[in-house]
mmCIF file of C-alpha atoms in Angstrom:
data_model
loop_
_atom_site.group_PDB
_atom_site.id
_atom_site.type_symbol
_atom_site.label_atom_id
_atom_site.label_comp_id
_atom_site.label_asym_id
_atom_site.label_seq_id
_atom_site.Cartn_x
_atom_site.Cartn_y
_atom_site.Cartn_z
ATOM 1 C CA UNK V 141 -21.339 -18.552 58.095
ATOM 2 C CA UNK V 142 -24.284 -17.821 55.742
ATOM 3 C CA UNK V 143 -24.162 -16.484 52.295
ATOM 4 C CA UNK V 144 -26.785 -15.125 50.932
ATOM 5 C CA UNK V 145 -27.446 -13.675 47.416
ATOM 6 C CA UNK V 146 -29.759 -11.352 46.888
ATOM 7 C CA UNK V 147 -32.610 -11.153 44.182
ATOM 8 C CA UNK V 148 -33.568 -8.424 41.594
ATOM 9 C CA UNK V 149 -34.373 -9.768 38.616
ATOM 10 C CA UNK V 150 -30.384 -10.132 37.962
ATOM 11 C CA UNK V 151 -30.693 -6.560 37.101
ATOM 12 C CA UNK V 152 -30.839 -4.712 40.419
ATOM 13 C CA UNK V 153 -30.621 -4.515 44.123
ATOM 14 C CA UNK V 154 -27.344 -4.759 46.528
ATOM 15 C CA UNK V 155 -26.387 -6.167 49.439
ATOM 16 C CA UNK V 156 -27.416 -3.527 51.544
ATOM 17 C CA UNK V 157 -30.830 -3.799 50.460
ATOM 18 C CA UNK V 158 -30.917 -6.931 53.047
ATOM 19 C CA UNK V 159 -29.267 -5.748 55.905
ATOM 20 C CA UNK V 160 -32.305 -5.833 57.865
ATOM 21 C CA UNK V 161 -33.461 -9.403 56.620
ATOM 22 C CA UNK V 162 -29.562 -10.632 56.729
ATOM 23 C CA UNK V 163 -29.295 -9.217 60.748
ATOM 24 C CA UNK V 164 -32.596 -11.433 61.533
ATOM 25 C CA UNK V 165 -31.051 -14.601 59.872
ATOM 26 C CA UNK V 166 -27.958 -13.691 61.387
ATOM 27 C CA UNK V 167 -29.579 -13.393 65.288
ATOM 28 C CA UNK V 168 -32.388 -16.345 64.588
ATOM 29 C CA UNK V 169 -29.083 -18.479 63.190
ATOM 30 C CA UNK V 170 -26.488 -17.303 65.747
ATOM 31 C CA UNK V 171 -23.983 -16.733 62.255
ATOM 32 C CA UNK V 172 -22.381 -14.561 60.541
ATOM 33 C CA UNK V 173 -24.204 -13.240 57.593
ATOM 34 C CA UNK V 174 -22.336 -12.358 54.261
ATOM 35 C CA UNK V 175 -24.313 -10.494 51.988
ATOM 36 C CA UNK V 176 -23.185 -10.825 48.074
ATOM 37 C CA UNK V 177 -22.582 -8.270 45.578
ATOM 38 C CA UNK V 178 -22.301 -9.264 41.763
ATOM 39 C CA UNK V 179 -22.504 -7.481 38.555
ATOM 40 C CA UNK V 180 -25.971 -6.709 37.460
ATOM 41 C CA UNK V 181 -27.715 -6.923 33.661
ATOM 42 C CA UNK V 182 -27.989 -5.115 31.210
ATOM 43 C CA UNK V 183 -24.934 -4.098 31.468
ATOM 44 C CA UNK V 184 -23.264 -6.938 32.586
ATOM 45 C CA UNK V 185 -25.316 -10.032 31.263
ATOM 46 C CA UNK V 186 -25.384 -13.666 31.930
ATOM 47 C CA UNK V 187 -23.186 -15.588 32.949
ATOM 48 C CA UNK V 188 -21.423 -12.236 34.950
ATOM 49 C CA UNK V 189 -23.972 -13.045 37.762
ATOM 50 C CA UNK V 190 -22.855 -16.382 38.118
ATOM 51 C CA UNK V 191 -19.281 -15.821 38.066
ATOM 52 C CA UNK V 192 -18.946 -13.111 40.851
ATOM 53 C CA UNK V 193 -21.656 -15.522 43.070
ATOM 54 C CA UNK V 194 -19.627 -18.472 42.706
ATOM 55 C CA UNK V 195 -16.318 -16.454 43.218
ATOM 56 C CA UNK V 196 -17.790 -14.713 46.230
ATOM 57 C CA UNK V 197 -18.065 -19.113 47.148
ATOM 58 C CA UNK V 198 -14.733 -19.860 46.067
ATOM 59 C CA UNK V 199 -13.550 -16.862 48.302
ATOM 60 C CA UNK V 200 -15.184 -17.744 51.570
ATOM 61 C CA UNK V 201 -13.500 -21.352 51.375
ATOM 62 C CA UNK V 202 -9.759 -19.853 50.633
ATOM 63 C CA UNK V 203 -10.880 -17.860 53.907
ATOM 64 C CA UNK V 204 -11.145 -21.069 55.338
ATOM 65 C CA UNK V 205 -14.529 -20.847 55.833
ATOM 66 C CA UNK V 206 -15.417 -24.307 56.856
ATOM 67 C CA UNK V 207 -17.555 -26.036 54.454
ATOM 68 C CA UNK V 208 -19.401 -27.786 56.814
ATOM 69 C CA UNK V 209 -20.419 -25.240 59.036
ATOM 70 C CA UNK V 210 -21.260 -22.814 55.585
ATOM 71 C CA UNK V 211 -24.817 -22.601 54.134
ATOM 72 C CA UNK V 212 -26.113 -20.643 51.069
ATOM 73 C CA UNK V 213 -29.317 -18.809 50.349
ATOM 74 C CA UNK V 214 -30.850 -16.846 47.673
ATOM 75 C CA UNK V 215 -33.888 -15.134 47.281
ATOM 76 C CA UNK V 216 -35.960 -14.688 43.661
ATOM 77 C CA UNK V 217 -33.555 -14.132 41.410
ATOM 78 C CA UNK V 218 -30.517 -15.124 43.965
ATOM 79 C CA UNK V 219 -32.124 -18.747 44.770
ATOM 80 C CA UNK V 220 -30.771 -19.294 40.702
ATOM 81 C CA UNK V 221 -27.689 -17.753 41.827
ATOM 82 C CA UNK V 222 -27.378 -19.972 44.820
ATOM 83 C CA UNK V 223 -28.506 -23.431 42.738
ATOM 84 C CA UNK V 224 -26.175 -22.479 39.833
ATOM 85 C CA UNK V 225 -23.190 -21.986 42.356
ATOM 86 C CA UNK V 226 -23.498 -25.422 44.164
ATOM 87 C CA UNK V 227 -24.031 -26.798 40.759
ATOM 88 C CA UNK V 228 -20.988 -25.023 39.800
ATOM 89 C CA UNK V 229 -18.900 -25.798 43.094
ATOM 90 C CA UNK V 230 -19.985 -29.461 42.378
ATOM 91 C CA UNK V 231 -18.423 -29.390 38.906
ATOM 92 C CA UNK V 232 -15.085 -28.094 40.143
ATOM 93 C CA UNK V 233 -15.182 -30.995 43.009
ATOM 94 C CA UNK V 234 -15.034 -27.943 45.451
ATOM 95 C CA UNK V 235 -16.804 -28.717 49.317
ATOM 96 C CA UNK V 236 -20.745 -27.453 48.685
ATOM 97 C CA UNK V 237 -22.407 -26.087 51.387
ATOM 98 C CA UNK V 238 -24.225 -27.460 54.739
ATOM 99 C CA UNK V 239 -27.076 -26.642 53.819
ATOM 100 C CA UNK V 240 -29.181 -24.190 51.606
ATOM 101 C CA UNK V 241 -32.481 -21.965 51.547
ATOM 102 C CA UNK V 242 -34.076 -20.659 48.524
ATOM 103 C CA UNK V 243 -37.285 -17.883 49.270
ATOM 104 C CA UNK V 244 -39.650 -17.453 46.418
ATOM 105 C CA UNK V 245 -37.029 -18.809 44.029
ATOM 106 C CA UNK V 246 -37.079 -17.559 39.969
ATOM 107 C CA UNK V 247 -35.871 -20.320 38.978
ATOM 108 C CA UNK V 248 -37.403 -21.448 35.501
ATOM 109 C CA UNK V 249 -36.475 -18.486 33.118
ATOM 110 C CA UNK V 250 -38.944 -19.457 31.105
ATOM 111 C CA UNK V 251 -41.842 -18.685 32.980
ATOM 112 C CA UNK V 252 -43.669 -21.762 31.683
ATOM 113 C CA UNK V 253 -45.710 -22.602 35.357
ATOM 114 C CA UNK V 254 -48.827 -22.311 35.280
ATOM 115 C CA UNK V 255 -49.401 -20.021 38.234
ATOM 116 C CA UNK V 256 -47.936 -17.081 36.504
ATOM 117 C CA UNK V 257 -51.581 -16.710 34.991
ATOM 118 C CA UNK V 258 -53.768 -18.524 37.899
ATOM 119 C CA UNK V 259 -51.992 -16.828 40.766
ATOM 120 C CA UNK V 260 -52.848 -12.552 40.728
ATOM 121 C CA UNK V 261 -49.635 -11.364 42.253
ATOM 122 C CA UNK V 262 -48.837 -7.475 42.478
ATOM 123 C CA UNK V 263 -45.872 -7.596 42.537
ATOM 124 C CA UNK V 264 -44.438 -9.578 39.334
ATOM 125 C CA UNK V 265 -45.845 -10.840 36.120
ATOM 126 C CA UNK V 266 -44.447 -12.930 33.198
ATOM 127 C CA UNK V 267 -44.964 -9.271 31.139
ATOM 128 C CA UNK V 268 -43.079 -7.083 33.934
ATOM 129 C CA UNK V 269 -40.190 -9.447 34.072
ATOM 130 C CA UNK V 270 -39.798 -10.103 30.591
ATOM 131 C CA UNK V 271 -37.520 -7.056 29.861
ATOM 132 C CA UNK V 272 -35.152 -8.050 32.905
ATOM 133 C CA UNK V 273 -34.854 -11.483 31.412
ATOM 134 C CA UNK V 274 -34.151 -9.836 27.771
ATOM 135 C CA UNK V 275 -31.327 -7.871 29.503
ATOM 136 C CA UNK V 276 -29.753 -10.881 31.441
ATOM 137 C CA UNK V 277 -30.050 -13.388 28.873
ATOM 138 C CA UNK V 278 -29.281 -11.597 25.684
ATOM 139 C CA UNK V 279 -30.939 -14.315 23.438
ATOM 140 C CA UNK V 280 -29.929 -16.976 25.435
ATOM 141 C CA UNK V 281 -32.268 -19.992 25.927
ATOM 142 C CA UNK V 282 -34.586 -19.936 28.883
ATOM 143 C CA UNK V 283 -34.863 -23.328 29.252
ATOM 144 C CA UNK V 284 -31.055 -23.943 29.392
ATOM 145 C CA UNK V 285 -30.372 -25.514 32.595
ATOM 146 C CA UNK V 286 -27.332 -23.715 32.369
ATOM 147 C CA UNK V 287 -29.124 -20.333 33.044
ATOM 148 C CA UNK V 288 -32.636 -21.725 34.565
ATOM 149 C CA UNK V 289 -31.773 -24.409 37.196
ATOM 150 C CA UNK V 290 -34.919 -25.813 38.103
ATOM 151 C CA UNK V 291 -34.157 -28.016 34.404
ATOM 152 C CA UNK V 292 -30.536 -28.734 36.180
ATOM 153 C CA UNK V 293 -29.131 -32.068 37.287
ATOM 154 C CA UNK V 294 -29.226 -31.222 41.075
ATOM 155 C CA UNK V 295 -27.807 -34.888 42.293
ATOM 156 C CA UNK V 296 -25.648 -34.532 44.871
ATOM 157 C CA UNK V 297 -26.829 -31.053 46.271
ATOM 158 C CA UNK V 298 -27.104 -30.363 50.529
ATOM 159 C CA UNK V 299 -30.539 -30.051 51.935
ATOM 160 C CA UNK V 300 -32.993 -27.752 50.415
ATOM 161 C CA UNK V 301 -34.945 -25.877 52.209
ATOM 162 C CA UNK V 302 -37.893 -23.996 49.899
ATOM 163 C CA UNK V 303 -40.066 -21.351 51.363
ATOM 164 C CA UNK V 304 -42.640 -19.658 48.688
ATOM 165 C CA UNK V 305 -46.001 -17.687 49.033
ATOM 166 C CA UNK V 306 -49.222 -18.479 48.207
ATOM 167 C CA UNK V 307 -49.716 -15.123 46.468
ATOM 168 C CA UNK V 308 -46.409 -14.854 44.037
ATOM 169 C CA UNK V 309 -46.171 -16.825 40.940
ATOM 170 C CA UNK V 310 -42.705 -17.729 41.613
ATOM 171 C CA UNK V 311 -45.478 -20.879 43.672
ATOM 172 C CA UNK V 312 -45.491 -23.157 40.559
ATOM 173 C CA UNK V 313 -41.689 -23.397 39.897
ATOM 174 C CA UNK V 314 -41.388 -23.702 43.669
ATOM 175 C CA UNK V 315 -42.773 -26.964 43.610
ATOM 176 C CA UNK V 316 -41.542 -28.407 40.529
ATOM 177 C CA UNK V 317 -37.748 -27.631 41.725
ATOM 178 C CA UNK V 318 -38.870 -29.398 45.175
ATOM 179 C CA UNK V 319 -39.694 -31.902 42.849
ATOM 180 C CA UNK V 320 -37.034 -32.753 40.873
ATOM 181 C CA UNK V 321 -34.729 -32.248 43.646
ATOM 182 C CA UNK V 322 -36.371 -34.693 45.590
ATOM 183 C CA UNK V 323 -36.380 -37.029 42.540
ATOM 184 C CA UNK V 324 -32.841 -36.572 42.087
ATOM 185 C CA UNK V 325 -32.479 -37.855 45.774
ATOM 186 C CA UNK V 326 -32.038 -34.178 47.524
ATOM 187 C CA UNK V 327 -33.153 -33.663 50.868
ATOM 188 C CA UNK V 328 -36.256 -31.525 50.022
ATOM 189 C CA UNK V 329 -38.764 -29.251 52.472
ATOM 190 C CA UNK V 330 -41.082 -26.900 50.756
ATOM 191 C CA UNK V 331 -43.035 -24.688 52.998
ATOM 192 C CA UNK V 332 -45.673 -23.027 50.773
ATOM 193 C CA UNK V 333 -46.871 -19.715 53.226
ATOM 194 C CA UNK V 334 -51.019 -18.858 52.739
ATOM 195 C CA UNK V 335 -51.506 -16.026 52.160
ATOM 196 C CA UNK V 336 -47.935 -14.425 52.051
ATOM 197 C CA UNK V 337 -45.851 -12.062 48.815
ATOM 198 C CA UNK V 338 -43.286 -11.862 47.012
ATOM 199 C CA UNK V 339 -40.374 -12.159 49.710
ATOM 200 C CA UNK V 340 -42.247 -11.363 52.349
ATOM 201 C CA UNK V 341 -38.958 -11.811 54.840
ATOM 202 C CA UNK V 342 -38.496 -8.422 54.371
ATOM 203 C CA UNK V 343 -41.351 -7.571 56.148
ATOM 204 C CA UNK V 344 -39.827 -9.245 60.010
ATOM 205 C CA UNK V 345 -39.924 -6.204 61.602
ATOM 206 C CA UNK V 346 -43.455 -6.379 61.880
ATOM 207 C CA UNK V 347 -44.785 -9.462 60.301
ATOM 208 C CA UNK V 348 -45.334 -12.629 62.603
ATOM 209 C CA UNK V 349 -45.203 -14.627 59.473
ATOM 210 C CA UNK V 350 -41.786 -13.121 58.632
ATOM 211 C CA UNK V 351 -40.392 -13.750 61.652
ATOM 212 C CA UNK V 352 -41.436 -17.571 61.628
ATOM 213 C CA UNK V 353 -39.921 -18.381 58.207
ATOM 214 C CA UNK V 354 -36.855 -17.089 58.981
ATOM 215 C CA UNK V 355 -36.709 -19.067 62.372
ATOM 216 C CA UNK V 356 -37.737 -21.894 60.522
ATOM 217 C CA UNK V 357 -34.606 -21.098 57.735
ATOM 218 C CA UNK V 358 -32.017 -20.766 61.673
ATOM 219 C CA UNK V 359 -33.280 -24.166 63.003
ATOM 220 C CA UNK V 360 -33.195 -25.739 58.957
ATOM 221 C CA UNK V 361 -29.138 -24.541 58.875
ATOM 222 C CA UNK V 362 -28.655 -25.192 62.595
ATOM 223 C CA UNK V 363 -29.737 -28.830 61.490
ATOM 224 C CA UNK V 364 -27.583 -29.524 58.875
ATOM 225 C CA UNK V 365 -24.093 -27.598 60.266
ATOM 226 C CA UNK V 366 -21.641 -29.889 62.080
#
């Protein structure tokens, strides 16, 4: 079983806007696919996201779901909804996952990487997703690793596999997480894509370079499941 948690800058977007990307991980993994709905900002801030994703976790186990034949992934905004559930399944001494994928995580909510002025993306900006993070966070602190979880102790997480494009600025954050996770003695891979979008998975219908990352995320669970 995979769950996976979709992005939207915590304030929109639905499961059913990855049926299409959750059937190819489901055929390329040879697994079910379970595709997360939580309550979306502004009008249901932080931590409401959290809670339903790590509920929707606490679910699949009382299903029993087993734990080691269960992997997470997130994209954008949903790889901080998939870190801050293991974290949070780790603090309740629940069973964490297999394994996990994260594709072009959001993951520092305070947008401090560099590449979000080096790297010309289309598609987001630190000025477009400011208003999103106004309506999640309510004040909050960006840099609380509470709420951003690339600051987060991440000891004692499953594999990580991070995929990221050249051409988002999501790139930066990308490899710091990789780093600290791998500093904190988690079982890192970071595949940075040339050349490739903002969550360019979408695209697998058509897109050789679609198709590859998300064989590469089947054979990275496929690893990891007993």
């Amino acid at each position: 079983t995979i769950l996976h948690i979709h992005g939207g800058a915590f304030s929109s977007g639905n499961g059913s806007d990855f049926l299409a990307m959750g059937a190819a991980i489901a055929l390329a993994a040879d697994a079910r696919v379970v595709l997360a709905e939580y309550r979306l900002a502004p009008e249901h801030a932080y931590p409401a996201g959290p809670d339903d994703c790590f509920s929707i976790y606490q679910g699949l186990l009382d299903l029993d779901v087993d734990p080691l034949k269960l992997c997470i992934s997130g994209d954008s905004a949903g790889a901080t909804l998939v870190l801050l559930t293991m974290i949070s399944a780790r603090k309740s001494g629940l069973p964490l996952p297999a394994a996990a994928s994260i594709l072009s995580p959001w993951v520092d909510l305070s947008m401090s990487s560099d590449t979000y002025v080096s790297v010309k993306d289309p598609m987001a900006t630190r000025e477009s997703l400011q208003p999103y993070l106004e309506g999640y966070l309510k004040g909050r602190n960006a840099t609380d690793p509470a709420v951003s979880p690339c600051f987060a102790d991440l000891a004692g997480l499953p594999p990580l596999l991070i995929q990221v494009g050249s051409e988002e600025v999501f790139v930066g954050e990308a490899e710091e997480l990789a780093d600290r996770a791998a500093a904190a003695g988690v079982k890192t891979t970071l595949d940075i894509a040339e050349g490739m979008p903002h969550i360019w998975h979408l695209f697998a219908s058509f897109l050789p370079e679609a198709k590859d990352a998300i064989q590469r995320i089947a054979v990275f669970f496929k690893e990891h499941v007993r």
